[in-house]
């Protein structure tokens, strides 16, 4: 089987929301290659924590409670949720898991309550970091992968318009040139890979360092790189500065933004300058940068700002996992 689903950007491309059928309900979930739990708003939540989201009905005929199973998750941005566990049929654009662990929230943090476009998350990292106790559950991809035409999924994220995720096949109309594959280190449960040198702007190679280990994370809006690379980038942006009040680099919204070329698997991938204007700060006609420092996170994140510049293939067809990128 295969699946194809639209990936709809929220405001400022903050996250990408996809329709998922669970039993007879359709919920709109944030597909996140940086986590491994499929959790949903549910009828078990206090109404004070719900602001228009669709609630999974745990009383529906197809939902089977997994007695004694609970979950609790917290994310790098400080948000979190917790609840209990059901099994139900989950269909993502035609790819169907007949008995998928559906983690029904009994409580969510304010970030999720106020994210009115999202009814929950669909984790696409490795099942080793699933947060269900006493027994970790498999992700949707792990549940269905043996039934897919090919054991892979792809992400085509766009700005200001729908992109798509596919399960089981590569859509050759989504990219130009060839796909560059590189090995994945999933020892931390993420789609981890090694990035090489970088160049700011289209000029010659002005990079002196390399980026190193990184993760591909569709659930993170921005790109978080080592300080040296970030300072090198913003040194080329007139009027940019680090704002402690805003919590990152900002610049005049009228600034001209250079591209950033990153070497992965020996191929240079170009992130256009426009990708680095994330959003207005709301004060003084300054804008918040889509590239920020990874200090405090502990690792480098290639989030949506990068992923919008490429077609990404999350591939387990070779036994060992690998990740592929192609220009688009
Ligand atoms: O938390 C996330 C992604 N997360 C995905 C699930 C929804 C809530 C956001 N990313 C993230 C990871 C590390 C960070 C960070 C953000 O901000 C600073 O450090």
Short mmCIF file of C-alpha atoms and ligand atoms in Angstrom, two decimals:
data_model
loop_
_atom_site.label_atom_id
_atom_site.label_comp_id
_atom_site.label_asym_id
_atom_site.label_seq_id
_atom_site.Cartn_x
_atom_site.Cartn_y
_atom_site.Cartn_z
CA UNK A 1 0.00 0.00 0.00
CA UNK A 2 0.98 3.69 -0.28
CA UNK A 3 -0.25 6.95 1.24
CA UNK A 4 -0.27 10.57 0.10
CA UNK A 5 -1.40 13.41 2.32
CA UNK A 6 -1.35 17.21 2.10
CA UNK A 7 0.90 19.10 4.51
CA UNK A 8 -0.78 22.41 5.27
CA UNK A 9 1.40 25.20 6.74
CA UNK A 10 0.16 27.08 9.77
CA UNK A 11 0.75 30.84 9.97
CA UNK A 12 4.45 31.75 9.41
CA UNK A 13 5.00 28.09 8.44
CA UNK A 14 5.26 27.39 12.18
CA UNK A 15 4.18 23.74 11.70
CA UNK A 16 2.63 21.52 9.03
CA UNK A 17 -0.78 19.98 9.69
CA UNK A 18 -2.10 16.88 7.87
CA UNK A 19 -5.54 15.23 7.87
CA UNK A 20 -5.55 11.77 9.49
CA UNK A 21 -8.57 9.45 9.76
CA UNK A 22 -8.80 7.68 13.12
CA UNK A 23 -11.75 5.29 13.20
CA UNK A 24 -14.55 7.39 11.67
CA UNK A 25 -13.07 10.75 12.70
CA UNK A 26 -10.68 13.02 10.78
CA UNK A 27 -8.19 14.91 12.92
CA UNK A 28 -5.53 17.36 11.73
CA UNK A 29 -2.14 16.41 13.14
CA UNK A 30 1.35 17.96 13.25
CA UNK A 31 3.66 15.43 11.53
CA UNK A 32 6.89 15.46 13.52
CA UNK A 33 10.05 13.57 12.54
CA UNK A 34 11.53 14.81 15.86
CA UNK A 35 9.27 12.73 18.13
CA UNK A 36 7.63 9.29 18.19
CA UNK A 37 4.19 9.53 19.78
CA UNK A 38 0.84 9.75 17.97
CA UNK A 39 -1.25 11.71 20.43
CA UNK A 40 -4.56 13.50 20.02
CA UNK A 41 -6.89 15.89 21.80
CA UNK A 42 -9.66 13.79 23.32
CA UNK A 43 -13.01 13.81 25.11
CA UNK A 44 -11.08 12.99 28.30
CA UNK A 45 -9.63 16.51 28.49
CA UNK A 46 -10.95 19.38 30.60
CA UNK A 47 -12.81 21.82 28.36
CA UNK A 48 -10.57 24.63 29.68
CA UNK A 49 -7.67 23.11 27.72
CA UNK A 50 -9.57 22.84 24.40
CA UNK A 51 -10.01 25.79 22.02
CA UNK A 52 -11.89 24.45 19.02
CA UNK A 53 -9.71 21.40 18.37
CA UNK A 54 -11.38 18.14 17.26
CA UNK A 55 -11.42 15.61 20.10
CA UNK A 56 -10.79 11.91 19.55
CA UNK A 57 -13.88 10.10 20.88
CA UNK A 58 -12.53 7.38 23.18
CA UNK A 59 -16.05 5.93 23.43
CA UNK A 60 -16.25 5.16 19.69
CA UNK A 61 -16.85 1.52 18.73
CA UNK A 62 -13.46 1.05 17.07
CA UNK A 63 -11.42 2.44 19.95
CA UNK A 64 -10.04 -0.27 22.23
CA UNK A 65 -8.55 0.91 25.52
CA UNK A 66 -5.09 -0.42 26.38
CA UNK A 67 -5.65 -0.76 30.11
CA UNK A 68 -2.79 0.32 32.33
CA UNK A 69 -0.95 2.17 29.56
CA UNK A 70 -0.15 5.86 30.06
CA UNK A 71 2.06 8.45 28.39
CA UNK A 72 3.63 11.78 29.20
CA UNK A 73 5.81 13.81 26.80
CA UNK A 74 7.70 17.10 26.89
CA UNK A 75 9.29 18.82 23.88
CA UNK A 76 12.37 20.94 23.42
CA UNK A 77 10.31 24.13 23.36
CA UNK A 78 8.91 23.36 26.82
CA UNK A 79 5.46 22.25 25.67
CA UNK A 80 4.01 18.90 26.72
CA UNK A 81 1.00 16.59 27.04
CA UNK A 82 -0.04 13.38 28.80
CA UNK A 83 -2.84 10.81 28.83
CA UNK A 84 -3.91 7.22 28.26
CA UNK A 85 -3.72 4.83 25.30
CA UNK A 86 -6.19 3.29 22.84
CA UNK A 87 -5.83 1.18 19.70
CA UNK A 88 -7.75 2.15 16.58
CA UNK A 89 -7.52 2.16 12.80
CA UNK A 90 -5.40 5.03 11.48
CA UNK A 91 -5.45 6.00 7.81
CA UNK A 92 -2.95 8.53 6.41
CA UNK A 93 -3.79 9.33 2.81
CA UNK A 94 -4.58 5.70 2.04
CA UNK A 95 -1.85 4.04 4.08
CA UNK A 96 -3.77 2.25 6.83
CA UNK A 97 -2.67 0.82 10.18
CA UNK A 98 -5.46 -1.44 11.40
CA UNK A 99 -4.36 -1.35 15.04
CA UNK A 100 -2.30 1.72 15.83
CA UNK A 101 -1.61 3.05 19.34
CA UNK A 102 -3.56 6.31 19.62
CA UNK A 103 -2.48 8.26 22.69
CA UNK A 104 -5.55 10.12 23.99
CA UNK A 105 -4.64 13.28 25.89
CA UNK A 106 -6.11 13.93 29.32
CA UNK A 107 -4.05 17.13 29.61
CA UNK A 108 -2.01 19.38 27.27
CA UNK A 109 0.13 22.49 27.89
CA UNK A 110 -1.06 25.97 26.92
CA UNK A 111 1.06 25.96 23.73
CA UNK A 112 -1.15 23.17 22.34
CA UNK A 113 -4.41 24.70 23.56
CA UNK A 114 -3.54 27.93 21.74
CA UNK A 115 -2.38 26.12 18.58
CA UNK A 116 -5.97 25.99 17.33
CA UNK A 117 -5.00 24.42 13.97
CA UNK A 118 -3.60 21.23 15.49
CA UNK A 119 -5.56 18.34 17.02
CA UNK A 120 -2.36 16.57 18.09
CA UNK A 121 0.86 15.07 16.78
CA UNK A 122 1.92 12.16 14.59
CA UNK A 123 5.48 11.23 15.49
CA UNK A 124 7.77 9.96 12.72
CA UNK A 125 11.05 9.54 14.62
CA UNK A 126 12.12 6.07 15.80
CA UNK A 127 9.91 4.01 18.12
CA UNK A 128 12.79 3.68 20.61
CA UNK A 129 11.81 7.11 22.01
CA UNK A 130 8.06 6.49 22.22
CA UNK A 131 6.90 7.67 25.65
CA UNK A 132 4.17 5.10 26.46
CA UNK A 133 4.60 3.16 29.71
CA UNK A 134 4.91 0.32 30.66
CA UNK A 135 5.57 -0.70 27.02
CA UNK A 136 6.67 1.74 24.29
CA UNK A 137 4.39 1.64 21.21
CA UNK A 138 5.34 1.76 17.54
CA UNK A 139 4.99 4.91 15.45
CA UNK A 140 2.52 4.95 12.57
CA UNK A 141 5.40 4.45 10.11
CA UNK A 142 6.80 1.49 12.06
CA UNK A 143 3.31 -0.04 12.32
CA UNK A 144 2.65 0.11 8.54
CA UNK A 145 6.14 0.01 6.99
CA UNK A 146 6.20 -3.73 6.23
CA UNK A 147 2.96 -3.29 4.23
CA UNK A 148 4.22 -0.30 2.22
CA UNK A 149 5.37 -0.67 -1.38
CA UNK A 150 8.75 0.59 -0.12
CA UNK A 151 9.76 1.07 3.51
CA UNK A 152 10.15 4.85 3.33
CA UNK A 153 8.28 8.13 3.66
CA UNK A 154 8.99 11.53 2.10
CA UNK A 155 8.40 15.16 3.02
CA UNK A 156 7.82 18.02 0.60
CA UNK A 157 7.21 21.13 2.72
CA UNK A 158 6.21 24.38 1.02
CA UNK A 159 5.75 27.98 2.14
CA UNK A 160 2.33 29.63 1.90
CA UNK A 161 0.77 26.57 0.26
CA UNK A 162 0.22 22.85 0.75
CA UNK A 163 3.11 20.46 0.46
CA UNK A 164 2.80 16.71 1.01
CA UNK A 165 4.01 13.62 2.79
CA UNK A 166 4.10 10.29 0.96
CA UNK A 167 4.33 6.83 2.49
CA UNK A 168 5.72 3.90 0.48
CA UNK A 169 6.94 5.74 -2.60
CA UNK A 170 9.09 8.61 -3.89
CA UNK A 171 7.28 11.22 -6.01
CA UNK A 172 9.76 12.01 -8.79
CA UNK A 173 7.82 15.14 -9.74
CA UNK A 174 8.80 16.71 -6.41
CA UNK A 175 12.50 17.19 -7.09
CA UNK A 176 15.13 18.05 -9.65
CA UNK A 177 18.49 16.38 -10.20
CA UNK A 178 19.46 13.35 -8.16
CA UNK A 179 18.84 12.31 -4.56
CA UNK A 180 21.89 12.40 -2.27
CA UNK A 181 21.64 9.79 0.48
CA UNK A 182 23.61 9.83 3.71
CA UNK A 183 23.73 7.44 6.66
CA UNK A 184 21.37 7.94 9.61
CA UNK A 185 22.49 7.52 13.22
CA UNK A 186 19.25 6.65 15.07
CA UNK A 187 20.98 5.89 18.38
CA UNK A 188 19.15 8.84 20.03
CA UNK A 189 15.87 7.93 18.33
CA UNK A 190 16.12 10.75 15.77
CA UNK A 191 16.80 10.95 12.03
CA UNK A 192 20.39 11.96 12.77
CA UNK A 193 22.97 12.64 10.07
CA UNK A 194 26.26 14.51 9.59
CA UNK A 195 26.37 17.85 7.79
CA UNK A 196 29.60 19.27 6.41
CA UNK A 197 30.76 22.74 5.42
CA UNK A 198 28.60 25.77 4.76
CA UNK A 199 28.83 28.88 2.62
CA UNK A 200 27.01 32.14 3.25
CA UNK A 201 25.74 33.85 0.09
CA UNK A 202 26.40 32.74 -3.45
CA UNK A 203 30.04 33.83 -3.32
CA UNK A 204 33.04 31.58 -2.98
CA UNK A 205 33.41 29.24 -0.07
CA UNK A 206 33.70 31.50 2.96
CA UNK A 207 33.06 28.72 5.46
CA UNK A 208 35.87 27.74 7.75
CA UNK A 209 34.02 25.21 9.89
CA UNK A 210 31.76 22.21 9.50
CA UNK A 211 28.32 21.76 11.02
CA UNK A 212 28.61 18.17 12.28
CA UNK A 213 25.87 15.94 13.69
CA UNK A 214 22.32 17.16 13.09
CA UNK A 215 18.73 15.92 13.06
CA UNK A 216 16.04 16.37 10.39
CA UNK A 217 12.99 17.59 12.29
CA UNK A 218 9.74 18.48 10.53
CA UNK A 219 8.25 19.43 13.91
CA UNK A 220 10.70 22.27 14.49
CA UNK A 221 10.00 25.51 12.63
CA UNK A 222 13.51 26.93 12.44
CA UNK A 223 17.10 25.89 11.67
CA UNK A 224 19.39 25.74 14.72
CA UNK A 225 23.13 25.62 13.84
CA UNK A 226 26.40 25.96 15.76
CA UNK A 227 27.22 29.51 16.87
CA UNK A 228 30.11 29.95 14.42
CA UNK A 229 27.89 29.31 11.41
CA UNK A 230 25.09 31.52 12.72
CA UNK A 231 27.41 34.44 13.51
CA UNK A 232 29.00 34.06 10.08
CA UNK A 233 25.55 34.24 8.50
CA UNK A 234 24.29 37.30 10.37
CA UNK A 235 27.58 39.14 9.83
CA UNK A 236 26.30 39.40 6.23
CA UNK A 237 22.88 40.81 7.24
CA UNK A 238 22.90 44.61 7.65
CA UNK A 239 21.32 45.78 10.89
CA UNK A 240 21.02 42.30 12.41
CA UNK A 241 21.61 41.74 16.10
CA UNK A 242 20.98 39.23 18.86
CA UNK A 243 17.94 40.31 20.88
CA UNK A 244 17.77 38.77 24.32
CA UNK A 245 14.21 40.05 24.70
CA UNK A 246 13.15 38.31 21.47
CA UNK A 247 15.35 35.29 22.27
CA UNK A 248 17.29 35.25 19.02
CA UNK A 249 18.73 37.10 16.03
CA UNK A 250 16.52 39.79 14.52
CA UNK A 251 17.01 42.21 11.62
CA UNK A 252 15.17 45.01 9.81
CA UNK A 253 12.37 43.35 7.81
CA UNK A 254 13.71 45.17 4.72
CA UNK A 255 17.17 43.55 5.07
CA UNK A 256 18.61 41.65 2.14
CA UNK A 257 19.13 38.05 3.30
CA UNK A 258 21.92 35.90 1.82
CA UNK A 259 21.39 32.26 0.94
CA UNK A 260 23.09 29.52 2.94
CA UNK A 261 24.60 26.50 1.19
CA UNK A 262 25.13 23.40 3.35
CA UNK A 263 27.13 20.38 2.23
CA UNK A 264 25.44 17.02 2.98
CA UNK A 265 26.76 13.74 1.55
CA UNK A 266 29.13 15.76 -0.61
CA UNK A 267 26.35 17.78 -2.26
CA UNK A 268 25.70 21.50 -1.65
CA UNK A 269 22.06 22.27 -0.77
CA UNK A 270 21.06 25.91 -1.14
CA UNK A 271 18.63 27.45 1.32
CA UNK A 272 17.40 30.70 -0.27
CA UNK A 273 17.70 33.88 1.78
CA UNK A 274 13.91 34.31 1.83
CA UNK A 275 13.64 31.18 3.98
CA UNK A 276 15.45 33.01 6.78
CA UNK A 277 12.84 35.72 7.23
CA UNK A 278 10.63 33.84 9.67
CA UNK A 279 8.15 36.34 11.07
CA UNK A 280 7.71 39.94 12.19
CA UNK A 281 8.77 40.41 15.82
CA UNK A 282 5.84 42.73 16.34
CA UNK A 283 8.04 45.68 17.25
CA UNK A 284 10.05 48.26 15.34
CA UNK A 285 9.60 46.69 11.91
CA UNK A 286 12.13 44.01 12.81
CA UNK A 287 11.86 40.36 11.77
CA UNK A 288 12.89 37.18 13.59
CA UNK A 289 15.52 35.05 11.90
CA UNK A 290 14.77 31.54 10.64
CA UNK A 291 18.37 30.63 11.52
CA UNK A 292 19.24 30.57 15.22
CA UNK A 293 22.00 29.21 17.46
CA UNK A 294 21.83 25.62 18.75
CA UNK A 295 23.30 26.59 22.11
CA UNK A 296 21.03 25.34 24.86
CA UNK A 297 19.54 22.61 22.68
CA UNK A 298 22.60 20.38 22.64
CA UNK A 299 22.30 19.42 18.99
CA UNK A 300 21.81 20.94 15.55
CA UNK A 301 18.30 20.91 14.11
CA UNK A 302 17.49 21.08 10.40
CA UNK A 303 13.88 22.14 10.83
CA UNK A 304 11.25 23.43 8.41
CA UNK A 305 13.36 26.42 7.28
CA UNK A 306 15.81 23.92 5.74
CA UNK A 307 13.30 21.25 4.77
CA UNK A 308 11.35 23.74 2.63
CA UNK A 309 14.42 23.99 0.38
CA UNK A 310 14.65 20.25 -0.34
CA UNK A 311 12.69 17.05 -0.99
CA UNK A 312 13.48 14.74 1.95
CA UNK A 313 13.37 10.91 1.89
CA UNK A 314 13.30 9.07 5.24
CA UNK A 315 14.38 5.63 4.08
CA UNK A 316 14.52 2.21 5.77
CA UNK A 317 14.68 0.15 2.57
CA UNK A 318 18.35 -0.73 3.05
CA UNK A 319 18.13 -2.38 6.45
CA UNK A 320 20.10 0.48 8.01
CA UNK A 321 18.19 3.76 7.94
CA UNK A 322 19.36 6.50 5.60
CA UNK A 323 18.11 9.98 4.70
CA UNK A 324 18.00 11.40 1.20
CA UNK A 325 17.83 15.01 0.07
CA UNK A 326 17.20 16.42 -3.39
CA UNK A 327 16.91 19.99 -4.62
CA UNK A 328 13.40 21.07 -5.58
O1 LIG B 1 10.05 21.35 20.52
C1 LIG B 1 10.30 21.31 19.34
C2 LIG B 1 9.36 20.71 18.34
N1 LIG B 1 8.09 20.40 18.95
C3 LIG B 1 7.40 19.43 18.10
C4 LIG B 1 6.08 19.03 18.71
C5 LIG B 1 5.22 20.25 18.94
C6 LIG B 1 5.94 21.27 19.80
C7 LIG B 1 7.29 21.62 19.19
N2 LIG B 1 11.42 21.78 18.79
C8 LIG B 1 12.40 22.41 19.52
C9 LIG B 1 13.47 21.68 19.95
C10 LIG B 1 14.49 22.31 20.66
C11 LIG B 1 14.40 23.65 20.93
C12 LIG B 1 13.32 24.38 20.49
C13 LIG B 1 12.29 23.77 19.77
O2 LIG B 1 13.47 25.67 20.85
C14 LIG B 1 14.72 25.78 21.50
O3 LIG B 1 15.24 24.47 21.60
#
